[in-house]
Amino acid sequence: KLVLKTRRAYPDQPELEAMPRLLPLLSLASAATIGAWDASEWLSEESKRDAKAYDPAKCWCDDLTAFVSDRISSADEEMQTLESAANVQHYQNEQLKLETREHKSEADEHETTLGTASSISERDGAAAQDEITSLRGSISSIDKAMEKVQEGTQIHGTLQQLKDTFTEKLKEAEESDTSRQSQFDDLQESKQKMLRLAKEAAAEKEARLAEGLAEVSRAKSQVEKMSALRETDVALSTATRDLCNMLSEQSEKRQALRQSASIAVSEARVEAANAASYKAASKMFTLLSRKNLGLVEHRIARKASSNATKHRIENEHLDCAMQLDHAKEDKRRATEKLDAAKTSAAALMGKIEKSSEIQAALEQMLHTTMSGAHLATGKS
């Protein structure tokens, strides 16, 4: 392209046919104008140092994020289990309260029945004893009367029949009283047993109810504690996410800046090479017009050596000020976020202790970046 461009610019110079032989020297002269300091290599080294510091931070972010997420998920599951158990126990407690009231009501009913039966038994027993005493008195009176009456007489026979009647009634009264007392004893024993069972059932249900109420209280207390721990983990997760997002964004920004700088360096090199080549070509035409090709080659080589010393990095451009500003901002924000993360994660020091190492690596990387930027500024 350079040959064709030059031929079009100098159509009356037949000496241009020898120009291809001078292209290596022109390339050497162009390269010499770029300079000895390689900005691309410096940017590549900066990229490696950045990755060396950021990659452990990213691993730490992923590890801590997963760990805290697992804690939050476990807390959610545990709280859901506790709340479900508390709800089930609550309804069981309500059932126990109802059953306890029923047992107590049964016990009261048995006590009332026993009292009533005792009263009736005492009354019937007193009446039976009165009847028995009366019959025994009547029989005793008849016996006394019969002693005064001669046996075999009609009066004696009548008294004997009367005595037999009273004796039969006395027997019936005594048997009736014995049967009544036996029935009362059986009833009292049965009612006392049912009363005892009702009271025992009520006491057992009350004990289960007390344990159930305590279980609900414990579950609610555990839910409150788990909720407080979960809030702490959520706050830590938020701080970790913000910090890690900031680190990722800043890493991407630094990478974009390095890419932009690399593109700028490449463009500057192309511009410098083209300018140097065109300048060298122009001088060559002057020399060729004198028909002294050997002298041209000698002068171009000497000029290329001179330009290599004079124009080392004159045409390279790197926006080091912007890189430096971003590096300082990265350091400030990284330090603030890392300090906030370490404070929030005090309860998880086992995982978060790594943040100190990562922070040191980031600070070292940023310090190196700033130092390199200063050097690059001086060289440019």
mmCIF file of C-alpha atoms in Angstrom:
data_model
loop_
_atom_site.group_PDB
_atom_site.id
_atom_site.type_symbol
_atom_site.label_atom_id
_atom_site.label_comp_id
_atom_site.label_asym_id
_atom_site.label_seq_id
_atom_site.Cartn_x
_atom_site.Cartn_y
_atom_site.Cartn_z
ATOM 1 C CA LYS A 1 0.000 0.000 0.000
ATOM 2 C CA LEU A 2 2.820 2.343 0.846
ATOM 3 C CA VAL A 3 4.517 1.635 -2.530
ATOM 4 C CA LEU A 4 1.335 2.268 -4.525
ATOM 5 C CA LYS A 5 0.545 5.390 -2.523
ATOM 6 C CA THR A 6 4.046 6.730 -3.142
ATOM 7 C CA ARG A 7 4.005 5.914 -6.841
ATOM 8 C CA ARG A 8 0.754 7.802 -7.242
ATOM 9 C CA ALA A 9 2.241 10.771 -5.358
ATOM 10 C CA TYR A 10 5.471 10.759 -7.472
ATOM 11 C CA PRO A 11 4.559 9.508 -10.969
ATOM 12 C CA ASP A 12 7.682 10.968 -12.495
ATOM 13 C CA GLN A 13 10.154 9.041 -10.297
ATOM 14 C CA PRO A 14 11.204 5.745 -11.981
ATOM 15 C CA GLU A 15 13.538 5.110 -9.064
ATOM 16 C CA LEU A 16 10.485 3.902 -7.056
ATOM 17 C CA GLU A 17 10.944 0.469 -8.587
ATOM 18 C CA ALA A 18 13.704 -0.066 -5.999
ATOM 19 C CA MET A 19 11.429 0.817 -3.078
ATOM 20 C CA PRO A 20 10.488 -2.789 -2.049
ATOM 21 C CA ARG A 21 14.117 -3.362 -1.150
ATOM 22 C CA LEU A 22 13.895 -0.539 1.404
ATOM 23 C CA LEU A 23 10.675 -1.702 3.162
ATOM 24 C CA PRO A 24 12.546 -3.676 5.900
ATOM 25 C CA LEU A 25 14.514 -0.566 6.752
ATOM 26 C CA LEU A 26 11.344 1.498 6.804
ATOM 27 C CA SER A 27 9.745 -0.990 9.186
ATOM 28 C CA LEU A 28 12.810 -0.816 11.404
ATOM 29 C CA ALA A 29 12.616 2.965 11.455
ATOM 30 C CA SER A 30 8.925 2.858 12.303
ATOM 31 C CA ALA A 31 9.480 0.403 15.118
ATOM 32 C CA ALA A 32 12.255 2.541 16.501
ATOM 33 C CA THR A 33 9.904 5.521 16.808
ATOM 34 C CA ILE A 34 7.628 3.570 19.148
ATOM 35 C CA GLY A 35 10.210 3.386 21.903
ATOM 36 C CA ALA A 36 11.755 0.760 24.145
ATOM 37 C CA TRP A 37 9.029 0.717 26.905
ATOM 38 C CA ASP A 38 6.250 -1.792 26.059
ATOM 39 C CA ALA A 39 2.898 -0.465 27.398
ATOM 40 C CA SER A 40 1.056 -3.589 26.232
ATOM 41 C CA GLU A 41 3.331 -5.791 28.308
ATOM 42 C CA TRP A 42 2.777 -3.526 31.309
ATOM 43 C CA LEU A 43 -1.018 -3.750 30.840
ATOM 44 C CA SER A 44 -0.760 -7.540 30.560
ATOM 45 C CA GLU A 45 1.178 -7.730 33.837
ATOM 46 C CA GLU A 46 -1.393 -5.449 35.490
ATOM 47 C CA SER A 47 -4.161 -7.781 34.293
ATOM 48 C CA LYS A 48 -2.368 -10.797 35.785
ATOM 49 C CA ARG A 49 -1.858 -9.040 39.128
ATOM 50 C CA ASP A 50 -5.512 -7.959 39.146
ATOM 51 C CA ALA A 51 -6.713 -11.513 38.470
ATOM 52 C CA LYS A 52 -4.392 -12.911 41.147
ATOM 53 C CA ALA A 53 -5.960 -10.577 43.716
ATOM 54 C CA TYR A 54 -9.572 -10.750 42.498
ATOM 55 C CA ASP A 55 -9.928 -14.498 41.865
ATOM 56 C CA PRO A 56 -9.508 -15.446 45.573
ATOM 57 C CA ALA A 57 -11.972 -12.663 46.458
ATOM 58 C CA LYS A 58 -14.497 -14.109 44.004
ATOM 59 C CA CYS A 59 -14.031 -17.607 45.457
ATOM 60 C CA TRP A 60 -14.480 -16.182 48.941
ATOM 61 C CA CYS A 61 -17.640 -14.369 47.824
ATOM 62 C CA ASP A 62 -19.073 -17.538 46.292
ATOM 63 C CA ASP A 63 -18.176 -19.617 49.352
ATOM 64 C CA LEU A 64 -19.588 -17.148 51.870
ATOM 65 C CA THR A 65 -22.714 -16.491 49.808
ATOM 66 C CA ALA A 66 -23.451 -20.215 49.548
ATOM 67 C CA PHE A 67 -22.722 -20.742 53.246
ATOM 68 C CA VAL A 68 -25.017 -17.918 54.389
ATOM 69 C CA SER A 69 -27.731 -18.981 51.916
ATOM 70 C CA ASP A 70 -27.629 -22.495 53.371
ATOM 71 C CA ARG A 71 -27.936 -21.047 56.883
ATOM 72 C CA ILE A 72 -30.943 -18.946 55.849
ATOM 73 C CA SER A 73 -32.590 -21.917 54.117
ATOM 74 C CA SER A 74 -31.960 -24.128 57.147
ATOM 75 C CA ALA A 75 -33.387 -21.443 59.430
ATOM 76 C CA ASP A 76 -36.499 -21.148 57.239
ATOM 77 C CA GLU A 77 -37.023 -24.912 57.294
ATOM 78 C CA GLU A 78 -36.416 -25.109 61.039
ATOM 79 C CA MET A 79 -38.813 -22.240 61.772
ATOM 80 C CA GLN A 80 -41.456 -23.775 59.525
ATOM 81 C CA THR A 81 -41.070 -27.107 61.319
ATOM 82 C CA LEU A 82 -41.270 -25.445 64.734
ATOM 83 C CA GLU A 83 -44.311 -23.388 63.769
ATOM 84 C CA SER A 84 -46.080 -26.454 62.361
ATOM 85 C CA ALA A 85 -45.301 -28.449 65.505
ATOM 86 C CA ALA A 86 -46.482 -25.552 67.683
ATOM 87 C CA ASN A 87 -49.762 -25.342 65.750
ATOM 88 C CA VAL A 88 -50.361 -29.080 66.043
ATOM 89 C CA GLN A 89 -49.547 -28.987 69.752
ATOM 90 C CA HIS A 90 -51.876 -26.013 70.209
ATOM 91 C CA TYR A 91 -54.874 -27.961 68.884
ATOM 92 C CA GLN A 92 -53.859 -30.984 70.957
ATOM 93 C CA ASN A 93 -53.769 -28.717 74.004
ATOM 94 C CA GLU A 94 -57.276 -27.486 73.232
ATOM 95 C CA GLN A 95 -58.444 -31.102 73.017
ATOM 96 C CA LEU A 96 -56.728 -31.883 76.324
ATOM 97 C CA LYS A 97 -58.442 -28.909 77.964
ATOM 98 C CA LEU A 98 -61.831 -30.213 76.803
ATOM 99 C CA GLU A 99 -61.094 -33.760 77.983
ATOM 100 C CA THR A 100 -59.810 -32.480 81.327
ATOM 101 C CA ARG A 101 -63.031 -30.550 81.897
ATOM 102 C CA GLU A 102 -65.041 -33.672 81.004
ATOM 103 C CA HIS A 103 -63.094 -35.832 83.469
ATOM 104 C CA LYS A 104 -63.501 -33.263 86.208
ATOM 105 C CA SER A 105 -67.199 -33.073 85.456
ATOM 106 C CA GLU A 106 -67.436 -36.858 85.692
ATOM 107 C CA ALA A 107 -65.595 -36.805 89.009
ATOM 108 C CA ASP A 108 -67.954 -34.169 90.363
ATOM 109 C CA GLU A 109 -70.901 -36.218 89.164
ATOM 110 C CA HIS A 110 -69.562 -39.345 90.890
ATOM 111 C CA GLU A 111 -68.988 -37.412 94.112
ATOM 112 C CA THR A 112 -72.535 -36.069 93.971
ATOM 113 C CA THR A 113 -73.928 -39.558 93.302
ATOM 114 C CA LEU A 114 -71.960 -40.950 96.241
ATOM 115 C CA GLY A 115 -73.244 -38.237 98.525
ATOM 116 C CA THR A 116 -76.823 -38.774 97.448
ATOM 117 C CA ALA A 117 -76.512 -42.544 97.763
ATOM 118 C CA SER A 118 -74.985 -42.186 101.203
ATOM 119 C CA SER A 119 -77.848 -39.982 102.338
ATOM 120 C CA ILE A 120 -80.465 -42.372 100.961
ATOM 121 C CA SER A 121 -78.668 -45.336 102.448
ATOM 122 C CA GLU A 122 -78.514 -43.697 105.848
ATOM 123 C CA ARG A 123 -82.176 -42.798 105.695
ATOM 124 C CA ASP A 124 -83.275 -46.260 104.507
ATOM 125 C CA GLY A 125 -80.971 -47.873 107.024
ATOM 126 C CA ALA A 126 -82.462 -45.848 109.837
ATOM 127 C CA ALA A 127 -85.995 -46.786 108.718
ATOM 128 C CA ALA A 128 -85.019 -50.443 108.447
ATOM 129 C CA GLN A 129 -83.481 -50.396 111.893
ATOM 130 C CA ASP A 130 -86.605 -48.771 113.302
ATOM 131 C CA GLU A 131 -88.763 -51.451 111.687
ATOM 132 C CA ILE A 132 -86.496 -54.226 112.925
ATOM 133 C CA THR A 133 -86.448 -52.772 116.422
ATOM 134 C CA SER A 134 -90.240 -52.446 116.350
ATOM 135 C CA LEU A 135 -90.716 -56.017 115.176
ATOM 136 C CA ARG A 136 -88.305 -57.316 117.766
ATOM 137 C CA GLY A 137 -90.172 -55.368 120.437
ATOM 138 C CA SER A 138 -93.472 -56.742 119.252
ATOM 139 C CA ILE A 139 -92.152 -60.305 119.303
ATOM 140 C CA SER A 140 -90.755 -59.764 122.782
ATOM 141 C CA SER A 141 -94.131 -58.493 123.978
ATOM 142 C CA ILE A 142 -95.896 -61.477 122.446
ATOM 143 C CA ASP A 143 -93.459 -63.840 124.144
ATOM 144 C CA LYS A 144 -94.259 -62.229 127.500
ATOM 145 C CA ALA A 145 -97.971 -62.475 126.854
ATOM 146 C CA MET A 146 -97.711 -66.111 125.844
ATOM 147 C CA GLU A 147 -95.979 -66.897 129.110
ATOM 148 C CA LYS A 148 -99.100 -65.810 130.939
ATOM 149 C CA VAL A 149 -101.474 -67.768 128.752
ATOM 150 C CA GLN A 150 -101.921 -71.490 129.045
ATOM 151 C CA GLU A 151 -100.710 -73.469 126.065
ATOM 152 C CA GLY A 152 -103.335 -75.078 123.897
ATOM 153 C CA THR A 153 -105.870 -72.356 124.429
ATOM 154 C CA GLN A 154 -107.251 -70.315 121.611
ATOM 155 C CA ILE A 155 -105.529 -67.156 122.888
ATOM 156 C CA HIS A 156 -102.175 -68.909 123.007
ATOM 157 C CA GLY A 157 -102.632 -70.112 119.439
ATOM 158 C CA THR A 158 -103.565 -66.615 118.282
ATOM 159 C CA LEU A 159 -100.487 -65.150 119.977
ATOM 160 C CA GLN A 160 -98.337 -67.840 118.398
ATOM 161 C CA GLN A 161 -99.661 -67.029 114.939
ATOM 162 C CA LEU A 162 -99.048 -63.347 115.570
ATOM 163 C CA LYS A 163 -95.504 -64.109 116.756
ATOM 164 C CA ASP A 164 -94.832 -66.174 113.661
ATOM 165 C CA THR A 165 -96.067 -63.317 111.486
ATOM 166 C CA PHE A 166 -93.860 -60.772 113.228
ATOM 167 C CA THR A 167 -90.902 -63.176 113.144
ATOM 168 C CA GLU A 168 -91.341 -63.606 109.397
ATOM 169 C CA LYS A 169 -91.533 -59.824 108.918
ATOM 170 C CA LEU A 170 -88.447 -59.388 111.087
ATOM 171 C CA LYS A 171 -86.565 -61.840 108.948
ATOM 172 C CA GLU A 172 -87.682 -60.083 105.792
ATOM 173 C CA ALA A 173 -86.761 -56.697 107.250
ATOM 174 C CA GLU A 174 -83.314 -57.925 108.271
ATOM 175 C CA GLU A 175 -82.700 -59.533 104.882
ATOM 176 C CA SER A 176 -83.940 -56.396 103.138
ATOM 177 C CA ASP A 177 -81.655 -54.228 105.249
ATOM 178 C CA THR A 178 -78.705 -56.541 104.554
ATOM 179 C CA SER A 179 -79.446 -56.533 100.838
ATOM 180 C CA ARG A 180 -79.848 -52.752 100.823
ATOM 181 C CA GLN A 181 -76.561 -52.319 102.664
ATOM 182 C CA SER A 182 -74.826 -54.715 100.292
ATOM 183 C CA GLN A 183 -76.173 -52.838 97.266
ATOM 184 C CA PHE A 184 -75.070 -49.559 98.766
ATOM 185 C CA ASP A 185 -71.621 -50.958 99.455
ATOM 186 C CA ASP A 186 -71.369 -52.199 95.860
ATOM 187 C CA LEU A 187 -72.592 -48.871 94.536
ATOM 188 C CA GLN A 188 -70.230 -46.956 96.756
ATOM 189 C CA GLU A 189 -67.284 -49.103 95.720
ATOM 190 C CA SER A 190 -68.155 -48.715 92.025
ATOM 191 C CA LYS A 191 -68.674 -44.970 92.300
ATOM 192 C CA GLN A 192 -65.497 -44.514 94.271
ATOM 193 C CA LYS A 193 -63.596 -46.455 91.632
ATOM 194 C CA MET A 194 -65.111 -44.369 88.839
ATOM 195 C CA LEU A 195 -64.377 -41.225 90.867
ATOM 196 C CA ARG A 196 -60.776 -42.288 91.310
ATOM 197 C CA LEU A 197 -60.404 -43.091 87.601
ATOM 198 C CA ALA A 198 -61.981 -39.783 86.609
ATOM 199 C CA LYS A 199 -59.639 -37.861 88.900
ATOM 200 C CA GLU A 200 -56.626 -39.822 87.661
ATOM 201 C CA ALA A 201 -57.619 -39.196 84.032
ATOM 202 C CA ALA A 202 -58.103 -35.500 84.771
ATOM 203 C CA ALA A 203 -54.697 -35.320 86.479
ATOM 204 C CA GLU A 204 -53.022 -37.181 83.588
ATOM 205 C CA LYS A 205 -54.630 -34.884 81.014
ATOM 206 C CA GLU A 206 -53.650 -31.841 83.053
ATOM 207 C CA ALA A 207 -50.031 -33.055 83.136
ATOM 208 C CA ARG A 208 -50.067 -33.597 79.364
ATOM 209 C CA LEU A 209 -51.665 -30.191 78.919
ATOM 210 C CA ALA A 210 -48.949 -28.534 81.011
ATOM 211 C CA GLU A 211 -46.255 -30.261 78.938
ATOM 212 C CA GLY A 212 -48.043 -29.274 75.736
ATOM 213 C CA LEU A 213 -48.263 -25.633 76.802
ATOM 214 C CA ALA A 214 -44.574 -25.718 77.710
ATOM 215 C CA GLU A 215 -43.766 -27.255 74.309
ATOM 216 C CA VAL A 216 -45.645 -24.489 72.503
ATOM 217 C CA SER A 217 -43.810 -21.881 74.593
ATOM 218 C CA ARG A 218 -40.445 -23.482 73.827
ATOM 219 C CA ALA A 219 -41.261 -23.652 70.115
ATOM 220 C CA LYS A 220 -42.237 -19.973 70.030
ATOM 221 C CA SER A 221 -39.072 -19.042 71.895
ATOM 222 C CA GLN A 222 -36.942 -21.043 69.451
ATOM 223 C CA VAL A 223 -38.744 -19.441 66.498
ATOM 224 C CA GLU A 224 -37.973 -15.981 67.904
ATOM 225 C CA LYS A 225 -34.305 -16.864 68.346
ATOM 226 C CA MET A 226 -34.077 -18.439 64.896
ATOM 227 C CA SER A 227 -35.790 -15.379 63.412
ATOM 228 C CA ALA A 228 -33.239 -13.070 65.065
ATOM 229 C CA LEU A 229 -30.366 -15.208 63.757
ATOM 230 C CA ARG A 230 -31.962 -15.275 60.322
ATOM 231 C CA GLU A 231 -32.195 -11.479 60.267
ATOM 232 C CA THR A 232 -28.489 -11.329 61.087
ATOM 233 C CA ASP A 233 -27.711 -13.778 58.281
ATOM 234 C CA VAL A 234 -29.899 -11.823 55.847
ATOM 235 C CA ALA A 235 -28.052 -8.615 56.759
ATOM 236 C CA LEU A 236 -24.740 -10.432 56.267
ATOM 237 C CA SER A 237 -25.949 -11.858 52.949
ATOM 238 C CA THR A 238 -26.971 -8.390 51.762
ATOM 239 C CA ALA A 239 -23.641 -6.885 52.791
ATOM 240 C CA THR A 240 -21.774 -9.762 51.137
ATOM 241 C CA ARG A 241 -23.780 -9.417 47.934
ATOM 242 C CA ASP A 242 -23.188 -5.655 47.791
ATOM 243 C CA LEU A 243 -19.485 -6.100 48.471
ATOM 244 C CA CYS A 244 -19.055 -8.893 45.923
ATOM 245 C CA ASN A 245 -21.057 -7.007 43.292
ATOM 246 C CA MET A 246 -18.890 -3.950 43.899
ATOM 247 C CA LEU A 247 -15.703 -6.018 43.574
ATOM 248 C CA SER A 248 -17.002 -7.626 40.385
ATOM 249 C CA GLU A 249 -18.053 -4.297 38.882
ATOM 250 C CA GLN A 250 -14.745 -2.671 39.737
ATOM 251 C CA SER A 251 -12.826 -5.641 38.308
ATOM 252 C CA GLU A 252 -14.819 -5.359 35.079
ATOM 253 C CA LYS A 253 -14.218 -1.605 34.962
ATOM 254 C CA ARG A 254 -10.484 -2.088 35.450
ATOM 255 C CA GLN A 255 -10.468 -4.729 32.725
ATOM 256 C CA ALA A 256 -12.397 -2.407 30.391
ATOM 257 C CA LEU A 257 -9.928 0.393 31.112
ATOM 258 C CA ARG A 258 -7.001 -1.900 30.359
ATOM 259 C CA GLN A 259 -8.657 -3.015 27.121
ATOM 260 C CA SER A 260 -9.296 0.589 26.133
ATOM 261 C CA ALA A 261 -5.707 1.457 26.967
ATOM 262 C CA SER A 262 -4.446 -1.521 24.972
ATOM 263 C CA ILE A 263 -6.523 -0.452 21.977
ATOM 264 C CA ALA A 264 -5.205 3.088 22.338
ATOM 265 C CA VAL A 265 -1.637 1.788 22.486
ATOM 266 C CA SER A 266 -2.177 -0.308 19.361
ATOM 267 C CA GLU A 267 -3.724 2.609 17.509
ATOM 268 C CA ALA A 268 -0.881 4.867 18.636
ATOM 269 C CA ARG A 269 1.639 2.359 17.379
ATOM 270 C CA VAL A 270 -0.086 2.127 14.026
ATOM 271 C CA GLU A 271 -0.241 5.901 13.764
ATOM 272 C CA ALA A 272 3.403 6.233 14.765
ATOM 273 C CA ALA A 273 4.482 3.477 12.385
ATOM 274 C CA ASN A 274 2.547 4.980 9.492
ATOM 275 C CA ALA A 275 3.880 8.462 10.219
ATOM 276 C CA ALA A 276 7.432 7.196 10.535
ATOM 277 C CA SER A 277 7.110 5.108 7.387
ATOM 278 C CA TYR A 278 5.683 7.961 5.385
ATOM 279 C CA LYS A 279 8.365 10.315 6.652
ATOM 280 C CA ALA A 280 11.051 7.792 5.836
ATOM 281 C CA ALA A 281 9.549 7.271 2.374
ATOM 282 C CA SER A 282 9.551 10.993 1.698
ATOM 283 C CA LYS A 283 13.202 11.270 2.563
ATOM 284 C CA MET A 284 13.891 8.228 0.502
ATOM 285 C CA PHE A 285 12.389 9.866 -2.577
ATOM 286 C CA THR A 286 14.705 12.804 -2.087
ATOM 287 C CA LEU A 287 17.639 10.484 -1.939
ATOM 288 C CA LEU A 288 16.400 8.423 -4.891
ATOM 289 C CA SER A 289 16.068 11.552 -6.999
ATOM 290 C CA ARG A 290 19.823 11.912 -6.609
ATOM 291 C CA LYS A 291 20.213 8.349 -7.925
ATOM 292 C CA ASN A 292 22.140 7.266 -4.872
ATOM 293 C CA LEU A 293 20.388 4.204 -3.613
ATOM 294 C CA GLY A 294 23.336 3.022 -1.536
ATOM 295 C CA LEU A 295 23.482 6.326 0.266
ATOM 296 C CA VAL A 296 19.718 6.196 0.867
ATOM 297 C CA GLU A 297 19.965 2.824 2.544
ATOM 298 C CA HIS A 298 22.822 4.065 4.727
ATOM 299 C CA ARG A 299 20.973 7.226 5.778
ATOM 300 C CA ILE A 300 17.705 5.421 6.466
ATOM 301 C CA ALA A 301 19.444 2.925 8.715
ATOM 302 C CA ARG A 302 21.248 5.748 10.548
ATOM 303 C CA LYS A 303 17.994 7.735 10.824
ATOM 304 C CA ALA A 304 16.151 4.721 12.153
ATOM 305 C CA SER A 305 18.772 4.328 14.883
ATOM 306 C CA SER A 306 18.512 8.026 15.745
ATOM 307 C CA ASN A 307 14.727 7.916 15.855
ATOM 308 C CA ALA A 308 14.814 4.865 18.105
ATOM 309 C CA THR A 309 16.654 6.942 20.688
ATOM 310 C CA LYS A 310 14.673 10.145 20.207
ATOM 311 C CA HIS A 311 11.096 8.951 19.878
ATOM 312 C CA ARG A 312 10.803 5.947 22.251
ATOM 313 C CA ILE A 313 7.285 6.313 23.438
ATOM 314 C CA GLU A 314 6.460 9.685 21.991
ATOM 315 C CA ASN A 315 3.395 8.507 20.032
ATOM 316 C CA GLU A 316 2.045 6.006 22.545
ATOM 317 C CA HIS A 317 -0.903 7.156 24.612
ATOM 318 C CA LEU A 318 -2.372 5.693 27.777
ATOM 319 C CA ASP A 319 -4.898 7.505 29.917
ATOM 320 C CA CYS A 320 -2.952 6.865 33.117
ATOM 321 C CA ALA A 321 -4.728 9.605 35.061
ATOM 322 C CA MET A 322 -8.049 7.856 34.587
ATOM 323 C CA GLN A 323 -6.528 4.518 35.530
ATOM 324 C CA LEU A 324 -5.036 6.082 38.668
ATOM 325 C CA ASP A 325 -8.343 7.681 39.696
ATOM 326 C CA HIS A 326 -10.175 4.397 39.289
ATOM 327 C CA ALA A 327 -7.487 2.538 41.204
ATOM 328 C CA LYS A 328 -7.798 4.990 44.129
ATOM 329 C CA GLU A 329 -11.589 4.725 44.087
ATOM 330 C CA ASP A 330 -11.361 0.943 43.930
ATOM 331 C CA LYS A 331 -9.104 0.907 46.948
ATOM 332 C CA ARG A 332 -11.346 3.226 48.978
ATOM 333 C CA ARG A 333 -14.574 1.422 48.172
ATOM 334 C CA ALA A 334 -13.018 -2.040 48.541
ATOM 335 C CA THR A 335 -11.643 -1.086 51.976
ATOM 336 C CA GLU A 336 -15.009 0.319 53.144
ATOM 337 C CA LYS A 337 -17.018 -2.656 51.910
ATOM 338 C CA LEU A 338 -14.578 -5.217 53.278
ATOM 339 C CA ASP A 339 -14.585 -3.515 56.705
ATOM 340 C CA ALA A 340 -18.401 -3.473 56.717
ATOM 341 C CA ALA A 341 -18.518 -7.136 55.717
ATOM 342 C CA LYS A 342 -16.096 -8.137 58.495
ATOM 343 C CA THR A 343 -18.217 -6.267 61.093
ATOM 344 C CA SER A 344 -21.503 -7.846 59.926
ATOM 345 C CA ALA A 345 -20.013 -11.350 59.817
ATOM 346 C CA ALA A 346 -18.658 -11.458 63.390
ATOM 347 C CA ALA A 347 -20.730 -14.599 64.125
ATOM 348 C CA LEU A 348 -19.248 -16.443 61.143
ATOM 349 C CA MET A 349 -15.556 -15.818 61.697
ATOM 350 C CA GLY A 350 -14.743 -19.299 60.567
ATOM 351 C CA LYS A 351 -15.730 -18.318 57.046
ATOM 352 C CA ILE A 352 -15.051 -14.600 57.119
ATOM 353 C CA GLU A 353 -11.491 -14.708 58.442
ATOM 354 C CA LYS A 354 -10.470 -15.211 54.818
ATOM 355 C CA SER A 355 -11.601 -11.661 54.100
ATOM 356 C CA SER A 356 -8.434 -10.314 55.725
ATOM 357 C CA GLU A 357 -6.234 -12.221 53.307
ATOM 358 C CA ILE A 358 -8.380 -11.182 50.358
ATOM 359 C CA GLN A 359 -8.407 -7.557 51.433
ATOM 360 C CA ALA A 360 -4.612 -7.589 51.741
ATOM 361 C CA ALA A 361 -4.300 -9.102 48.273
ATOM 362 C CA LEU A 362 -6.662 -6.509 46.799
ATOM 363 C CA GLU A 363 -4.858 -3.665 48.530
ATOM 364 C CA GLN A 364 -1.508 -4.988 47.329
ATOM 365 C CA MET A 365 -2.861 -5.272 43.789
ATOM 366 C CA LEU A 366 -4.297 -1.740 43.894
ATOM 367 C CA HIS A 367 -1.072 -0.383 45.366
ATOM 368 C CA THR A 368 0.915 -2.061 42.612
ATOM 369 C CA THR A 369 -1.531 -0.707 40.028
ATOM 370 C CA MET A 370 -1.130 2.836 41.337
ATOM 371 C CA SER A 371 2.640 2.527 41.412
ATOM 372 C CA GLY A 372 2.636 1.201 37.871
ATOM 373 C CA ALA A 373 0.312 3.996 36.800
ATOM 374 C CA HIS A 374 2.714 6.575 38.252
ATOM 375 C CA LEU A 375 5.609 4.980 36.398
ATOM 376 C CA ALA A 376 3.575 4.821 33.209
ATOM 377 C CA THR A 377 2.700 8.499 33.586
ATOM 378 C CA GLY A 378 6.385 9.376 33.896
ATOM 379 C CA LYS A 379 7.332 7.249 30.903
ATOM 380 C CA SER A 380 4.584 8.598 28.699
#
